[in-house]
Each structure stands twice: as structure tokens, then as C-alpha cells.
CSV table of C-alpha atoms in Angstrom, one decimal:
chain,number,residue,atom,x,y,z
A,23,MET,CA,0.4,0.1,-0.2
A,24,ARG,CA,1.2,3.3,-0.6
A,25,ILE,CA,0.7,6.5,0.9
A,26,ALA,CA,1.0,10.0,-0.9
A,27,LEU,CA,2.2,12.3,0.8
A,28,THR,CA,2.0,16.2,0.5
A,29,CYS,CA,4.3,18.6,2.1
A,30,ALA,CA,3.6,22.6,2.2
A,31,MET,CA,5.9,25.5,2.1
A,32,VAL,CA,5.7,28.1,4.1
A,33,VAL,CA,7.6,31.1,3.1
A,34,VAL,CA,8.3,33.4,6.0
A,35,VAL,CA,9.0,37.0,4.2
A,36,SER,CA,10.7,39.2,7.3
A,37,VAL,CA,8.5,42.8,6.5
A,38,SER,CA,10.8,45.8,7.8
A,39,ILE,CA,8.9,49.2,9.3
A,40,ALA,CA,10.2,52.0,11.1
A,41,GLU,CA,10.5,52.2,14.6
A,42,PRO,CA,8.8,55.4,15.8
A,43,LEU,CA,11.4,57.4,17.3
A,44,SER,CA,11.8,58.1,20.9
A,45,GLU,CA,10.9,60.7,22.9
A,46,ALA,CA,15.5,62.1,22.9
A,47,GLU,CA,15.7,61.3,18.7
A,48,GLN,CA,12.5,63.9,18.3
A,49,ARG,CA,13.9,66.3,20.1
A,50,TRP,CA,17.8,65.6,19.0
A,51,TRP,CA,16.4,66.3,15.1
A,52,LEU,CA,13.9,69.8,16.5
A,53,ARG,CA,16.4,71.4,18.2
A,54,HIS,CA,17.3,72.2,14.6
A,55,VAL,CA,14.5,74.4,14.0
A,56,ILE,CA,14.1,78.0,15.5
A,57,PRO,CA,11.2,78.9,16.8
A,58,LEU,CA,10.1,75.3,18.0
A,59,PRO,CA,6.3,74.4,16.8
A,60,ARG,CA,4.0,74.2,18.8
A,61,GLN,CA,2.6,71.0,18.0
A,62,ALA,CA,5.4,68.4,17.0
A,63,GLU,CA,5.7,64.9,16.0
A,64,ILE,CA,8.6,63.3,14.3
A,65,ILE,CA,7.2,60.4,12.7
A,66,ASP,CA,9.3,58.5,11.4
A,67,THR,CA,12.3,58.8,8.7
A,68,ARG,CA,13.3,58.5,5.3
A,69,GLN,CA,16.8,57.5,3.4
A,70,LEU,CA,16.8,58.8,0.3
A,71,PRO,CA,19.0,59.3,-2.9
A,72,ALA,CA,20.2,62.2,-4.5
A,73,ASN,CA,17.8,64.0,-6.3
A,74,GLY,CA,15.0,61.3,-3.9
A,75,VAL,CA,13.2,64.0,-2.8
A,76,ALA,CA,10.8,66.7,-5.1
A,77,VAL,CA,9.8,69.8,-3.6
A,78,CYS,CA,6.6,70.0,-6.0
A,79,VAL,CA,3.9,73.7,-5.9
A,80,ALA,CA,0.3,73.8,-5.7
A,81,PRO,CA,-1.3,75.3,-9.7
A,82,GLY,CA,-1.7,78.8,-8.9
A,83,ALA,CA,0.4,79.0,-6.0
A,84,SER,CA,1.3,83.1,-5.2
A,85,ASP,CA,5.0,84.6,-5.6
A,86,VAL,CA,5.4,84.3,-1.5
A,87,THR,CA,4.7,80.8,-1.8
A,88,GLN,CA,7.0,79.6,-4.7
A,89,ALA,CA,9.7,82.3,-2.5
A,90,GLY,CA,9.0,79.5,-0.2
A,91,ALA,CA,9.2,76.8,-1.7
A,92,ALA,CA,12.7,77.3,-4.2
A,93,LEU,CA,14.2,78.1,-0.2
A,94,LEU,CA,13.2,74.9,0.0
A,95,ALA,CA,14.0,73.2,-2.4
A,96,ALA,CA,17.8,74.6,-2.5
A,97,ALA,CA,18.4,73.6,1.4
A,98,LEU,CA,17.7,70.3,0.4
A,99,LYS,CA,19.4,70.9,-2.6
A,100,THR,CA,16.8,69.9,-5.6
A,101,GLN,CA,14.5,71.2,-7.8
A,102,VAL,CA,10.9,72.8,-7.1
A,103,ALA,CA,9.0,71.5,-9.6
A,104,SER,CA,5.6,70.2,-11.2
A,105,GLU,CA,5.1,66.0,-10.0
A,106,GLY,CA,8.3,65.6,-9.7
A,107,PRO,CA,10.8,62.5,-11.0
A,108,ALA,CA,8.7,58.9,-10.9
A,109,GLY,CA,9.8,57.2,-6.9
A,110,SER,CA,10.7,60.2,-5.7
A,111,PHE,CA,10.1,60.9,-1.7
A,112,ARG,CA,7.1,64.7,-2.6
A,113,LEU,CA,6.8,67.8,-0.8
A,114,LEU,CA,4.2,69.5,-2.0
A,115,VAL,CA,3.7,73.2,-1.4
A,116,GLY,CA,0.7,75.2,-1.4
A,117,THR,CA,-1.6,77.4,0.0
A,118,CYS,CA,-5.2,75.9,1.7
A,119,ASP,CA,-9.2,77.1,2.5
A,120,ASP,CA,-10.3,76.6,5.6
A,121,THR,CA,-11.7,72.9,4.4
A,122,GLY,CA,-8.7,71.8,4.3
A,123,LYS,CA,-8.8,71.3,0.2
A,124,MET,CA,-5.9,72.4,-1.2
A,125,GLY,CA,-7.6,72.4,-5.3
A,126,ASP,CA,-8.3,68.5,-5.4
A,127,LEU,CA,-7.2,67.4,-3.1
A,128,VAL,CA,-7.7,67.9,1.0
A,129,VAL,CA,-5.9,68.5,3.8
A,130,PRO,CA,-8.2,66.9,7.6
A,131,GLN,CA,-5.1,68.0,9.8
A,132,ALA,CA,-5.4,71.5,8.3
A,133,VAL,CA,-9.4,71.5,8.8
A,134,GLY,CA,-8.9,74.0,12.6
A,135,LEU,CA,-6.1,77.0,11.2
A,136,SER,CA,-8.8,78.6,11.9
A,137,GLU,CA,-9.5,78.5,15.1
A,138,LEU,CA,-5.5,79.1,15.5
A,139,LYS,CA,-3.8,82.1,16.9
A,140,ASN,CA,-2.8,84.4,14.0
A,141,SER,CA,-4.5,82.3,12.1
A,142,ASP,CA,-2.6,84.0,8.5
A,143,GLN,CA,0.3,83.0,9.7
A,144,ALA,CA,0.0,78.7,11.0
A,145,TYR,CA,0.0,75.8,8.9
A,146,VAL,CA,0.8,72.7,9.1
A,147,ILE,CA,3.5,69.8,7.9
A,148,VAL,CA,2.0,66.7,7.1
A,149,ARG,CA,1.7,62.7,5.5
A,150,LEU,CA,-1.2,61.4,3.4
A,151,GLY,CA,0.8,59.2,1.8
A,152,PRO,CA,3.6,56.5,1.9
A,153,ASP,CA,5.8,59.4,-0.3
A,154,GLU,CA,4.1,62.6,0.0
A,155,MET,CA,4.3,65.2,2.7
A,156,VAL,CA,2.5,68.4,2.5
A,157,LEU,CA,3.1,72.3,3.3
A,158,THR,CA,0.2,73.7,3.9
A,159,GLY,CA,-1.7,77.4,5.2
A,160,LEU,CA,-4.5,79.3,4.7
A,161,THR,CA,-1.9,81.9,3.6
A,162,GLU,CA,1.2,82.2,1.7
A,163,ARG,CA,2.2,83.6,5.1
A,164,GLY,CA,1.7,80.2,6.3
A,165,VAL,CA,2.7,78.0,3.4
A,166,TYR,CA,6.6,80.6,3.3
A,167,TYR,CA,6.9,79.4,7.1
A,168,ALA,CA,5.8,75.2,6.5
A,169,CYS,CA,8.8,75.3,3.7
A,170,LEU,CA,11.4,77.2,7.1
A,171,THR,CA,10.2,74.6,9.2
A,172,MET,CA,11.3,72.3,6.7
A,173,ALA,CA,14.7,73.4,5.5
A,174,GLN,CA,15.8,73.8,9.4
A,175,LEU,CA,15.0,70.2,9.8
A,176,ALA,CA,15.8,68.4,7.5
A,177,GLY,CA,18.3,70.8,5.3
A,178,TRP,CA,21.4,69.7,8.1
A,179,GLN,CA,21.1,66.3,6.5
A,180,VAL,CA,21.6,66.1,3.3
A,181,ARG,CA,24.9,64.3,1.2
A,182,GLU,CA,26.2,64.3,-1.6
A,183,ASP,CA,24.7,61.3,-2.2
A,184,GLY,CA,21.3,61.5,-0.6
A,185,LEU,CA,19.0,62.5,2.9
A,186,THR,CA,17.6,61.9,5.9
A,187,LEU,CA,14.2,63.4,5.0
A,188,PRO,CA,12.1,63.3,8.4
A,189,VAL,CA,8.5,61.8,8.6
A,190,VAL,CA,6.5,64.4,10.5
A,191,SER,CA,3.5,66.0,11.9
A,192,ILE,CA,3.6,69.6,12.8
A,193,THR,CA,1.3,72.1,13.3
A,194,ASP,CA,2.3,75.7,14.4
A,195,TRP,CA,0.9,78.9,14.2
A,196,PRO,CA,2.8,81.8,16.5
A,197,ASP,CA,1.4,83.8,19.5
A,198,LEU,CA,2.7,86.8,18.6
A,199,GLN,CA,1.8,88.7,15.9
A,200,GLU,CA,4.3,90.6,15.2
A,201,ARG,CA,7.7,89.8,16.5
A,202,GLY,CA,11.0,91.7,16.1
A,203,GLU,CA,13.3,94.2,16.5
A,204,TRP,CA,13.6,98.1,16.6
A,205,GLY,CA,16.2,100.2,16.5
A,206,GLY,CA,20.2,98.9,16.8
A,207,ASN,CA,21.0,96.1,14.6
A,208,CYS,CA,17.7,95.6,13.4
A,209,ALA,CA,18.3,96.9,9.9
A,210,SER,CA,21.0,94.8,9.0
A,211,ASP,CA,19.8,91.7,10.3
A,212,ILE,CA,16.5,91.5,8.5
A,213,GLU,CA,17.7,88.5,6.8
A,214,TRP,CA,18.6,86.9,9.7
A,215,MET,CA,15.3,87.8,11.6
A,216,SER,CA,13.3,86.1,8.7
A,217,ALA,CA,14.4,82.6,8.8
A,218,ARG,CA,13.8,82.7,12.4
A,219,LYS,CA,9.6,83.7,11.6
A,220,MET,CA,10.4,87.9,12.8
A,221,ASN,CA,8.2,89.9,11.0
A,222,LEU,CA,8.4,93.3,12.4
A,223,ALA,CA,11.8,95.9,12.0
A,224,GLU,CA,11.5,99.5,13.4
A,225,VAL,CA,14.5,102.0,11.9
A,226,HIS,CA,13.6,105.8,12.8
A,227,CYS,CA,15.9,108.3,10.1
């Protein structure tokens, strides 16, 4: 008598899942941002090759929004593009309305921006897909500040062969509508001040 034996082969596939960053690691990243965002979480990081990130500006963006996108692209040593090359991590930059809509795109985390103090300068930076983050605010000023934050947060991790990009969830707004200096060296400090979200310089003749 013959007995037929059926062998089942089980293949175990190991999937690499990014571990959440510890509080100490998140503080290490955020120490490079001045001023600190009001609400910030560094979810994980992505190792990307050179030109592996694309800064994409939403259609109809203002000059200020485009200037913020250009500043961010320069910090990440990449280019501003409409879509970005295939396989790149996209940073989509543009304003939204008070329902969180950027054209056809909905950013749920942006819905409450209008309720924040000085909401015209508020912004969010959030992940919307596996290879996409959105930098948005109700006005071009908020979007510009979002670009400044992302440039500070990731710019120092750019190398010749690529970069380490932090994947974040940030909501930020200023307590004071006007921030800056009066007299002294403020006229020569404007570039330094504006890079740190200060927006007022008073100089008297």
C-alpha cells in the first residue's frame, strides 16, 4: 500500500517596518528648528538618494509661496518641479481653504487652522501618503513659514549622496502677530530675522 504525502512549504517574508522615534530622538531633530513648532511629532525618517525628493508647488501659487518652495528646494539641494521624477518623495507646497482643500486634495489636519491664534501665519506639515508630505496654510505667509521649518528640520541632513528626510506631523502658529526688533542692528539683521519667522523691523531716520 502506498501513502501519498503532500508537503507544504511555508515561506516567511521579513518586512522592515520603521520604528517610531523615541522622545529623545525627536528632540534631537527639533533642536535644529528656531522657533520650536507648537505641536510637532517626528514619525520616522526616510533615507533618500540624491535627487530623491521633489518640492512640488500647487497650481496657481503666489510669488511668496513659490519663494518658500525655492528656499526649501535649495536647502534640500533639489529642484522645484510640477510633479517630480518617478519614485521621488514629494513635498507638496500650497495654500488651502478653511475646509483643508488644496484644489482637489483634502488635508484633514488643516481643517482647524482658522481657529488658531494668528491663523494667517499658521501652517501644517503632514504626511498624506507613503511618499508624500504636504506643507500648507490658509495664506502664503503660513506656507512660507512651513517651508522655513522644513528647511531647518531637514537641510542639515543633506549629503552629496542623498539625505535623511524626517517624516513629520506639525501644526504651528505664533502667539504674537508681530515679532522682531526696534532700532539697533535690525536693519542689517533682516535676513537672519526672517529666516526665524520674525516679521517686524522698526528703523527711524
